Protein backbone atom coordinates (compact mmCIF):
# COMPACT_ATOMS: atom_id res chain seq x y z
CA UNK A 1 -8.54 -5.88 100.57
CA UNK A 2 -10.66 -2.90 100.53
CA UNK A 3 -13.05 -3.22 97.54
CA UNK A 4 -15.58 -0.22 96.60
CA UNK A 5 -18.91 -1.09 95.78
CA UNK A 6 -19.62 0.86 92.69
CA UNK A 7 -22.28 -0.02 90.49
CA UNK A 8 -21.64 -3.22 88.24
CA UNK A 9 -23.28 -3.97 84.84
CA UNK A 10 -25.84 -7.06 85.74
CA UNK A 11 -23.69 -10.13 85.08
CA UNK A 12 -20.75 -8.57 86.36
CA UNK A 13 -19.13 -10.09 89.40
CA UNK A 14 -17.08 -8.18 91.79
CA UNK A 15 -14.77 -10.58 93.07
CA UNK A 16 -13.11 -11.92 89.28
CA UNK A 17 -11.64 -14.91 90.39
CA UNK A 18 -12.01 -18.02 93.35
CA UNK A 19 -8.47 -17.25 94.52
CA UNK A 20 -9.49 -13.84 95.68
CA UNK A 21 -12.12 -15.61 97.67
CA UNK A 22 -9.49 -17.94 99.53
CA UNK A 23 -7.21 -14.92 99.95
CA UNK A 24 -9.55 -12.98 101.51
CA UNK A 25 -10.69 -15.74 103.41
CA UNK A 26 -7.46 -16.02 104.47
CA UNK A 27 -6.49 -12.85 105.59
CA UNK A 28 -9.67 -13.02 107.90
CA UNK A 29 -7.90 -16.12 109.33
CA UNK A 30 -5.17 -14.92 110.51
CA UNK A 31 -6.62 -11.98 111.69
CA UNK A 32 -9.23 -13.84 114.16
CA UNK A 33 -6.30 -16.39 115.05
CA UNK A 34 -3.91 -13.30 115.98
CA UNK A 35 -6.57 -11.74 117.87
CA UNK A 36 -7.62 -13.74 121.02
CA UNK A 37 -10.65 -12.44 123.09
CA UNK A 38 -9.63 -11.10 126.73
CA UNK A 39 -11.92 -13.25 129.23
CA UNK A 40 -11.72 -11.70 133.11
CA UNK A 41 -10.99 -14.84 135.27
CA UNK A 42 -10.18 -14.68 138.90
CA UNK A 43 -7.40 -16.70 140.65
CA UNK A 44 -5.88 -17.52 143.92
CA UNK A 45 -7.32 -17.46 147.19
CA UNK A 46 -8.16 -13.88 146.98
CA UNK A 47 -9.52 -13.65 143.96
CA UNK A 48 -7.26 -11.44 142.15
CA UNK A 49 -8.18 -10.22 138.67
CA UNK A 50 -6.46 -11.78 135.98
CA UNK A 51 -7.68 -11.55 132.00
CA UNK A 52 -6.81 -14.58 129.94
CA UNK A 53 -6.53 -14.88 126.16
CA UNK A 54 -9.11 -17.20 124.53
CA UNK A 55 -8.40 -18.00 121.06
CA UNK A 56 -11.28 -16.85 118.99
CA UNK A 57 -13.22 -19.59 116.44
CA UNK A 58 -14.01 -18.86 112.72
CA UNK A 59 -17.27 -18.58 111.79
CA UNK A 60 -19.01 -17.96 108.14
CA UNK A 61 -20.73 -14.83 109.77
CA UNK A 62 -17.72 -13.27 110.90
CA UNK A 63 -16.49 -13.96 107.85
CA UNK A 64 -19.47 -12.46 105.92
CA UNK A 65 -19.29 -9.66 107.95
CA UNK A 66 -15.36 -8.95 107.37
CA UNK A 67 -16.17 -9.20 103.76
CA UNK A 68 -19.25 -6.82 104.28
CA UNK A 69 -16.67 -4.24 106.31
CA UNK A 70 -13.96 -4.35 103.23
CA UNK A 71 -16.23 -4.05 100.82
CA UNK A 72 -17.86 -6.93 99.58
CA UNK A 73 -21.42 -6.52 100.26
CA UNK A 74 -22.58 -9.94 98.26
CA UNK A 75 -19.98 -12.40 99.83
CA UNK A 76 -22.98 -14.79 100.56
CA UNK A 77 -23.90 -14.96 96.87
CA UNK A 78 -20.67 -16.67 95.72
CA UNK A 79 -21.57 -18.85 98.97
CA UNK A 80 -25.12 -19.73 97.60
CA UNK A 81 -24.58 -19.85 94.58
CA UNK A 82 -27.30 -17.07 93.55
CA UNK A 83 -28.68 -16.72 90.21
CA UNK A 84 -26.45 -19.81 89.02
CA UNK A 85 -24.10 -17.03 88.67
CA UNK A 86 -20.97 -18.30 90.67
CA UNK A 87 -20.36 -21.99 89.72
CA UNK A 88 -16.97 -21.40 89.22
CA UNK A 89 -16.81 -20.34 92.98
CA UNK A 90 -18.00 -23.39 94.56
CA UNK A 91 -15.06 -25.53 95.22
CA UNK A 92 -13.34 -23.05 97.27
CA UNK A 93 -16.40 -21.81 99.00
CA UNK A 94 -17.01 -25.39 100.01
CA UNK A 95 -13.00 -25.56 101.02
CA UNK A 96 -13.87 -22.25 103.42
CA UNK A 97 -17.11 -23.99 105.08
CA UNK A 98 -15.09 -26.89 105.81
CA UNK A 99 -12.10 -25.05 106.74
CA UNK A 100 -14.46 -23.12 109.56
CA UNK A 101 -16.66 -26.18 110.62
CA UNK A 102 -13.34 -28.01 111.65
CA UNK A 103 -11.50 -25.22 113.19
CA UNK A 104 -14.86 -25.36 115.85
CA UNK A 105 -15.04 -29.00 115.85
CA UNK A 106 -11.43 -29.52 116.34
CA UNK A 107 -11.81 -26.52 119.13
CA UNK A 108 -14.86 -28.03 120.91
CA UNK A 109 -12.96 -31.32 120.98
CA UNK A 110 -9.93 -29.85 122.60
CA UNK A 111 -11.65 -27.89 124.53
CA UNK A 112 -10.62 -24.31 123.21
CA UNK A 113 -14.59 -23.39 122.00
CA UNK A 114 -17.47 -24.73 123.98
CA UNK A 115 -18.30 -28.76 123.31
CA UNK A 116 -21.80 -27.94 123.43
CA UNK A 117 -22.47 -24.97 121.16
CA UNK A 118 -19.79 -26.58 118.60
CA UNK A 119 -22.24 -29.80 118.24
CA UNK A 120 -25.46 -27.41 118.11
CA UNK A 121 -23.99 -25.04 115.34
CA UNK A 122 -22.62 -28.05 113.31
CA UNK A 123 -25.59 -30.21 113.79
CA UNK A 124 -23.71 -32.84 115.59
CA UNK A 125 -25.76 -34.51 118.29
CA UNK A 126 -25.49 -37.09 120.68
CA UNK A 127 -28.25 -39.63 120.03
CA UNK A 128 -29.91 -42.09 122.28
CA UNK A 129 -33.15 -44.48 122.26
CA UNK A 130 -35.21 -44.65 124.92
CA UNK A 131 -37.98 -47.59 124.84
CA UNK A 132 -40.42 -48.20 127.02
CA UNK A 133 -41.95 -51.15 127.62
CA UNK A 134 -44.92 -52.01 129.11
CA UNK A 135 -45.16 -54.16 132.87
CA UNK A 136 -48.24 -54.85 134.67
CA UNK A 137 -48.65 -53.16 137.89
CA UNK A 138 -49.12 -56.37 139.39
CA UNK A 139 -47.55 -58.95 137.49
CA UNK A 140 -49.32 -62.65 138.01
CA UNK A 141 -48.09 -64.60 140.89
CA UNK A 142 -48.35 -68.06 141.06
CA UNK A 143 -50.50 -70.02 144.09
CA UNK A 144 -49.50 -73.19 145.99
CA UNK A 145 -51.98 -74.54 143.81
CA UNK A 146 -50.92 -73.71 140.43
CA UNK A 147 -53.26 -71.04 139.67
């Protein structure tokens, strides 16, 4: 997927059809997926050295960027929508966003990808009410006589 960024009429798209999208898409899948991240971890009672694979989570910037690095230089524009130009390009960019927010959720629920920056990047919070209520620092007591 190596495409040349030479200059288009206005109008003209560079990427002719949604397929292309998902194959592209696609081939930036299995490349992240097939290329875990080494993490240095230390075991044992001495310590030894040890590097661990850590499966790597998609993300729509590193797949912007992949795009940007084989050539497409206006991924985000099929993504947004720019110009009302790409409407035939929406179901399967939607398809990708989804396909990327629940490869971290699913990760950040397993434990793979971290719980916490999962939630933050797909604006999933924890939510809690706190309510206060007002007491008197010295509530009434009651007398032997009543009062």
């Amino acid at each position: 997927f190596i495409y040349y960024d030479m200059a288009r009429p206005i109008g003209t798209k560079q990427i002719n059809n949604p397929d292309e999208i998902l194959d592209m898409f696609n081939v930036y899948l299995e490349l992240v997926k097939s290329n875990p991240k080494k993490v240095q971890d230390y075991v044992g009672k001495d310590g030894n050295v040890v590097y661990r694979d850590k499966e790597k989570p998609l993300t729509m910037d590193g797949f912007y960027c992949w795009c940007y690095e084989n050539g497409v230089k206006s991924i985000r524009n099929y993504f947004d929508n720019r110009g009302e130009f790409y409407t035939d390009f929406i179901e399967v960019c939607s398809h990708i966003k989804r396909k990327v927010k629940t490869d971290q959720i699913e990760g950040g629920m397993v434990g793979i990808y971290s719980q916490s920056i999962t939630a933050r990047l797909n604006g999933l919070t924890d939510k809690s009410e706190v309510v206060m209520k007002e007491q008197p620092l010295f509530p009434d007591v009651q007398t032997d006589n009543g009062n």
